[in-house]
Amino acid sequence: MLLLSIVAAALIESVVSFCGVFLVILAETFVRAFTHRLLGFAIGALLGVAFFDILPEALDGLASETVFLWVVIGIFIFFVIEKFFRWYHSQTEDWAVAPYAPLIFFGGVIHNFIDGVALTLGFFVSPALGVATTVAILVHEIPHGIADFTAFTKSGYARARALAYSFGVSVTTVGGAVFTYLLGSFLTPFLPYLLAVIAGNFLYLSLSDLLPETHEESSASHFVSQVVLMVAGAATMYFLGKYIGE
């Protein structure tokens, strides 16, 4: 039953992420506007699941200073990973060069594999944390998947090939989920540490990657909508953890 829940959650995340990419081709302007608005909800959801769900579970198994140390370590780990890819990207000034795309693909695979690890660790703790983690991953994966697809097309690939690459990135979540499940007995003693690292990942994603994108527009309506969506995202995670857990 646990494996079924994990695979179902990973498949839902993969399918929805890929469908978002496919919809870009059908209604690009609308989808891009919608996903930009979705950023606020994704930020709130990631912060909410980190603070309301993941960190309390980690604190149940470790002293607070140890948990926060591993949160910082998690932030550093994902900063270094992202910095490497940004540095490599900066070495290629011509975005029309096709060999640039494999690195985008590799980066997306790592990102989605980690998402699969995160949602499986959530289900290891409880169904409530598994669902909350899946929702948080889902809402930030839609804009991330669209960004990858855009990068593939800018690299000179035809849309069909870019879609194939995007599909390959999306299904990596399932691989990460199943891999983590198979290592379940080995990972169990380290679960609080891993949860702290995943919390660091979510904090880094929300505050470093997604939040700056909300500053691209400065209208009053955009500001209000982003604040409302952030609160809604955090509140959703709070109530998911509270009521599903009961």
JSON list of N, CA and C in Angstrom, two decimals, residues 143-180:
[
{"chain": "A", "resi": 143, "resn": "PRO", "atom": "N", "xyz": [5.88, 25.45, -13.11]},
{"chain": "A", "resi": 143, "resn": "PRO", "atom": "CA", "xyz": [6.71, 26.49, -13.73]},
{"chain": "A", "resi": 143, "resn": "PRO", "atom": "C", "xyz": [8.13, 26.01, -14.04]},
{"chain": "A", "resi": 144, "resn": "HIS", "atom": "N", "xyz": [8.66, 25.10, -13.21]},
{"chain": "A", "resi": 144, "resn": "HIS", "atom": "CA", "xyz": [10.01, 24.58, -13.47]},
{"chain": "A", "resi": 144, "resn": "HIS", "atom": "C", "xyz": [10.04, 23.77, -14.77]},
{"chain": "A", "resi": 145, "resn": "GLY", "atom": "N", "xyz": [9.03, 22.95, -14.98]},
{"chain": "A", "resi": 145, "resn": "GLY", "atom": "CA", "xyz": [8.96, 22.15, -16.21]},
{"chain": "A", "resi": 145, "resn": "GLY", "atom": "C", "xyz": [8.84, 23.03, -17.45]},
{"chain": "A", "resi": 146, "resn": "ILE", "atom": "N", "xyz": [8.04, 24.08, -17.34]},
{"chain": "A", "resi": 146, "resn": "ILE", "atom": "CA", "xyz": [7.88, 25.00, -18.47]},
{"chain": "A", "resi": 146, "resn": "ILE", "atom": "C", "xyz": [9.19, 25.72, -18.76]},
{"chain": "A", "resi": 147, "resn": "ALA", "atom": "N", "xyz": [9.92, 26.09, -17.71]},
{"chain": "A", "resi": 147, "resn": "ALA", "atom": "CA", "xyz": [11.21, 26.75, -17.90]},
{"chain": "A", "resi": 147, "resn": "ALA", "atom": "C", "xyz": [12.20, 25.83, -18.61]},
{"chain": "A", "resi": 148, "resn": "ASP", "atom": "N", "xyz": [12.21, 24.55, -18.24]},
{"chain": "A", "resi": 148, "resn": "ASP", "atom": "CA", "xyz": [13.10, 23.59, -18.91]},
{"chain": "A", "resi": 148, "resn": "ASP", "atom": "C", "xyz": [12.74, 23.45, -20.39]},
{"chain": "A", "resi": 149, "resn": "PHE", "atom": "N", "xyz": [11.44, 23.35, -20.66]},
{"chain": "A", "resi": 149, "resn": "PHE", "atom": "CA", "xyz": [11.00, 23.22, -22.05]},
{"chain": "A", "resi": 149, "resn": "PHE", "atom": "C", "xyz": [11.43, 24.43, -22.88]},
{"chain": "A", "resi": 150, "resn": "THR", "atom": "N", "xyz": [11.29, 25.61, -22.30]},
{"chain": "A", "resi": 150, "resn": "THR", "atom": "CA", "xyz": [11.70, 26.84, -22.99]},
{"chain": "A", "resi": 150, "resn": "THR", "atom": "C", "xyz": [13.20, 26.82, -23.28]},
{"chain": "A", "resi": 151, "resn": "ALA", "atom": "N", "xyz": [13.98, 26.36, -22.29]},
{"chain": "A", "resi": 151, "resn": "ALA", "atom": "CA", "xyz": [15.43, 26.28, -22.49]},
{"chain": "A", "resi": 151, "resn": "ALA", "atom": "C", "xyz": [15.78, 25.30, -23.59]},
{"chain": "A", "resi": 152, "resn": "PHE", "atom": "N", "xyz": [15.07, 24.17, -23.65]},
{"chain": "A", "resi": 152, "resn": "PHE", "atom": "CA", "xyz": [15.33, 23.20, -24.71]},
{"chain": "A", "resi": 152, "resn": "PHE", "atom": "C", "xyz": [15.08, 23.80, -26.10]},
{"chain": "A", "resi": 153, "resn": "THR", "atom": "N", "xyz": [13.96, 24.52, -26.24]},
{"chain": "A", "resi": 153, "resn": "THR", "atom": "CA", "xyz": [13.64, 25.11, -27.54]},
{"chain": "A", "resi": 153, "resn": "THR", "atom": "C", "xyz": [14.63, 26.22, -27.89]},
{"chain": "A", "resi": 154, "resn": "LYS", "atom": "N", "xyz": [15.07, 26.99, -26.88]},
{"chain": "A", "resi": 154, "resn": "LYS", "atom": "CA", "xyz": [16.06, 28.04, -27.14]},
{"chain": "A", "resi": 154, "resn": "LYS", "atom": "C", "xyz": [17.41, 27.45, -27.53]},
{"chain": "A", "resi": 155, "resn": "SER", "atom": "N", "xyz": [17.65, 26.22, -27.12]},
{"chain": "A", "resi": 155, "resn": "SER", "atom": "CA", "xyz": [18.91, 25.57, -27.46]},
{"chain": "A", "resi": 155, "resn": "SER", "atom": "C", "xyz": [18.94, 25.08, -28.90]},
{"chain": "A", "resi": 156, "resn": "GLY", "atom": "N", "xyz": [17.82, 25.25, -29.62]},
{"chain": "A", "resi": 156, "resn": "GLY", "atom": "CA", "xyz": [17.80, 24.90, -31.03]},
{"chain": "A", "resi": 156, "resn": "GLY", "atom": "C", "xyz": [17.05, 23.64, -31.36]},
{"chain": "A", "resi": 157, "resn": "TYR", "atom": "N", "xyz": [16.44, 23.00, -30.36]},
{"chain": "A", "resi": 157, "resn": "TYR", "atom": "CA", "xyz": [15.72, 21.75, -30.62]},
{"chain": "A", "resi": 157, "resn": "TYR", "atom": "C", "xyz": [14.31, 22.05, -31.12]},
{"chain": "A", "resi": 158, "resn": "ALA", "atom": "N", "xyz": [13.82, 21.17, -31.98]},
{"chain": "A", "resi": 158, "resn": "ALA", "atom": "CA", "xyz": [12.44, 21.25, -32.42]},
{"chain": "A", "resi": 158, "resn": "ALA", "atom": "C", "xyz": [11.52, 20.95, -31.24]},
{"chain": "A", "resi": 159, "resn": "ARG", "atom": "N", "xyz": [10.27, 21.37, -31.34]},
{"chain": "A", "resi": 159, "resn": "ARG", "atom": "CA", "xyz": [9.35, 21.20, -30.22]},
{"chain": "A", "resi": 159, "resn": "ARG", "atom": "C", "xyz": [9.14, 19.73, -29.87]},
{"chain": "A", "resi": 160, "resn": "ALA", "atom": "N", "xyz": [9.11, 18.87, -30.90]},
{"chain": "A", "resi": 160, "resn": "ALA", "atom": "CA", "xyz": [8.91, 17.44, -30.63]},
{"chain": "A", "resi": 160, "resn": "ALA", "atom": "C", "xyz": [10.05, 16.89, -29.78]},
{"chain": "A", "resi": 161, "resn": "ARG", "atom": "N", "xyz": [11.27, 17.27, -30.12]},
{"chain": "A", "resi": 161, "resn": "ARG", "atom": "CA", "xyz": [12.42, 16.78, -29.35]},
{"chain": "A", "resi": 161, "resn": "ARG", "atom": "C", "xyz": [12.45, 17.41, -27.96]},
{"chain": "A", "resi": 162, "resn": "ALA", "atom": "N", "xyz": [12.09, 18.70, -27.88]},
{"chain": "A", "resi": 162, "resn": "ALA", "atom": "CA", "xyz": [12.03, 19.36, -26.59]},
{"chain": "A", "resi": 162, "resn": "ALA", "atom": "C", "xyz": [10.99, 18.70, -25.68]},
{"chain": "A", "resi": 163, "resn": "LEU", "atom": "N", "xyz": [9.85, 18.31, -26.26]},
{"chain": "A", "resi": 163, "resn": "LEU", "atom": "CA", "xyz": [8.83, 17.59, -25.50]},
{"chain": "A", "resi": 163, "resn": "LEU", "atom": "C", "xyz": [9.36, 16.25, -25.00]},
{"chain": "A", "resi": 164, "resn": "ALA", "atom": "N", "xyz": [10.10, 15.55, -25.85]},
{"chain": "A", "resi": 164, "resn": "ALA", "atom": "CA", "xyz": [10.67, 14.26, -25.44]},
{"chain": "A", "resi": 164, "resn": "ALA", "atom": "C", "xyz": [11.64, 14.44, -24.28]},
{"chain": "A", "resi": 165, "resn": "TYR", "atom": "N", "xyz": [12.48, 15.47, -24.34]},
{"chain": "A", "resi": 165, "resn": "TYR", "atom": "CA", "xyz": [13.40, 15.75, -23.25]},
{"chain": "A", "resi": 165, "resn": "TYR", "atom": "C", "xyz": [12.63, 16.10, -21.98]},
{"chain": "A", "resi": 166, "resn": "SER", "atom": "N", "xyz": [11.59, 16.92, -22.12]},
{"chain": "A", "resi": 166, "resn": "SER", "atom": "CA", "xyz": [10.80, 17.32, -20.96]},
{"chain": "A", "resi": 166, "resn": "SER", "atom": "C", "xyz": [10.11, 16.11, -20.32]},
{"chain": "A", "resi": 167, "resn": "PHE", "atom": "N", "xyz": [9.63, 15.19, -21.16]},
{"chain": "A", "resi": 167, "resn": "PHE", "atom": "CA", "xyz": [9.01, 13.98, -20.64]},
{"chain": "A", "resi": 167, "resn": "PHE", "atom": "C", "xyz": [10.03, 13.15, -19.86]},
{"chain": "A", "resi": 168, "resn": "GLY", "atom": "N", "xyz": [11.24, 13.04, -20.42]},
{"chain": "A", "resi": 168, "resn": "GLY", "atom": "CA", "xyz": [12.29, 12.29, -19.72]},
{"chain": "A", "resi": 168, "resn": "GLY", "atom": "C", "xyz": [12.61, 12.89, -18.37]},
{"chain": "A", "resi": 169, "resn": "VAL", "atom": "N", "xyz": [12.65, 14.22, -18.30]},
{"chain": "A", "resi": 169, "resn": "VAL", "atom": "CA", "xyz": [12.90, 14.88, -17.01]},
{"chain": "A", "resi": 169, "resn": "VAL", "atom": "C", "xyz": [11.75, 14.61, -16.04]},
{"chain": "A", "resi": 170, "resn": "SER", "atom": "N", "xyz": [10.52, 14.70, -16.52]},
{"chain": "A", "resi": 170, "resn": "SER", "atom": "CA", "xyz": [9.35, 14.55, -15.65]},
{"chain": "A", "resi": 170, "resn": "SER", "atom": "C", "xyz": [9.29, 13.18, -14.98]},
{"chain": "A", "resi": 171, "resn": "VAL", "atom": "N", "xyz": [9.55, 12.11, -15.76]},
{"chain": "A", "resi": 171, "resn": "VAL", "atom": "CA", "xyz": [9.39, 10.76, -15.20]},
{"chain": "A", "resi": 171, "resn": "VAL", "atom": "C", "xyz": [10.52, 10.39, -14.25]},
{"chain": "A", "resi": 172, "resn": "THR", "atom": "N", "xyz": [11.56, 11.22, -14.18]},
{"chain": "A", "resi": 172, "resn": "THR", "atom": "CA", "xyz": [12.65, 10.94, -13.24]},
{"chain": "A", "resi": 172, "resn": "THR", "atom": "C", "xyz": [12.16, 10.98, -11.80]},
{"chain": "A", "resi": 173, "resn": "THR", "atom": "N", "xyz": [11.09, 11.73, -11.55]},
{"chain": "A", "resi": 173, "resn": "THR", "atom": "CA", "xyz": [10.52, 11.77, -10.21]},
{"chain": "A", "resi": 173, "resn": "THR", "atom": "C", "xyz": [10.12, 10.37, -9.74]},
{"chain": "A", "resi": 174, "resn": "VAL", "atom": "N", "xyz": [9.55, 9.59, -10.64]},
{"chain": "A", "resi": 174, "resn": "VAL", "atom": "CA", "xyz": [9.15, 8.22, -10.30]},
{"chain": "A", "resi": 174, "resn": "VAL", "atom": "C", "xyz": [10.37, 7.39, -9.95]},
{"chain": "A", "resi": 175, "resn": "GLY", "atom": "N", "xyz": [11.43, 7.56, -10.74]},
{"chain": "A", "resi": 175, "resn": "GLY", "atom": "CA", "xyz": [12.66, 6.82, -10.46]},
{"chain": "A", "resi": 175, "resn": "GLY", "atom": "C", "xyz": [13.23, 7.16, -9.09]},
{"chain": "A", "resi": 176, "resn": "GLY", "atom": "N", "xyz": [13.24, 8.46, -8.75]},
{"chain": "A", "resi": 176, "resn": "GLY", "atom": "CA", "xyz": [13.73, 8.86, -7.44]},
{"chain": "A", "resi": 176, "resn": "GLY", "atom": "C", "xyz": [12.88, 8.31, -6.31]},
{"chain": "A", "resi": 177, "resn": "ALA", "atom": "N", "xyz": [11.56, 8.28, -6.53]},
{"chain": "A", "resi": 177, "resn": "ALA", "atom": "CA", "xyz": [10.64, 7.78, -5.51]},
{"chain": "A", "resi": 177, "resn": "ALA", "atom": "C", "xyz": [10.83, 6.28, -5.27]},
{"chain": "A", "resi": 178, "resn": "VAL", "atom": "N", "xyz": [10.89, 5.51, -6.35]},
{"chain": "A", "resi": 178, "resn": "VAL", "atom": "CA", "xyz": [11.05, 4.06, -6.22]},
{"chain": "A", "resi": 178, "resn": "VAL", "atom": "C", "xyz": [12.42, 3.72, -5.63]},
{"chain": "A", "resi": 179, "resn": "PHE", "atom": "N", "xyz": [13.46, 4.41, -6.08]},
{"chain": "A", "resi": 179, "resn": "PHE", "atom": "CA", "xyz": [14.81, 4.19, -5.56]},
{"chain": "A", "resi": 179, "resn": "PHE", "atom": "C", "xyz": [14.85, 4.40, -4.05]},
{"chain": "A", "resi": 180, "resn": "THR", "atom": "N", "xyz": [14.23, 5.48, -3.60]},
{"chain": "A", "resi": 180, "resn": "THR", "atom": "CA", "xyz": [14.23, 5.77, -2.16]},
{"chain": "A", "resi": 180, "resn": "THR", "atom": "C", "xyz": [13.42, 4.73, -1.40]}
]
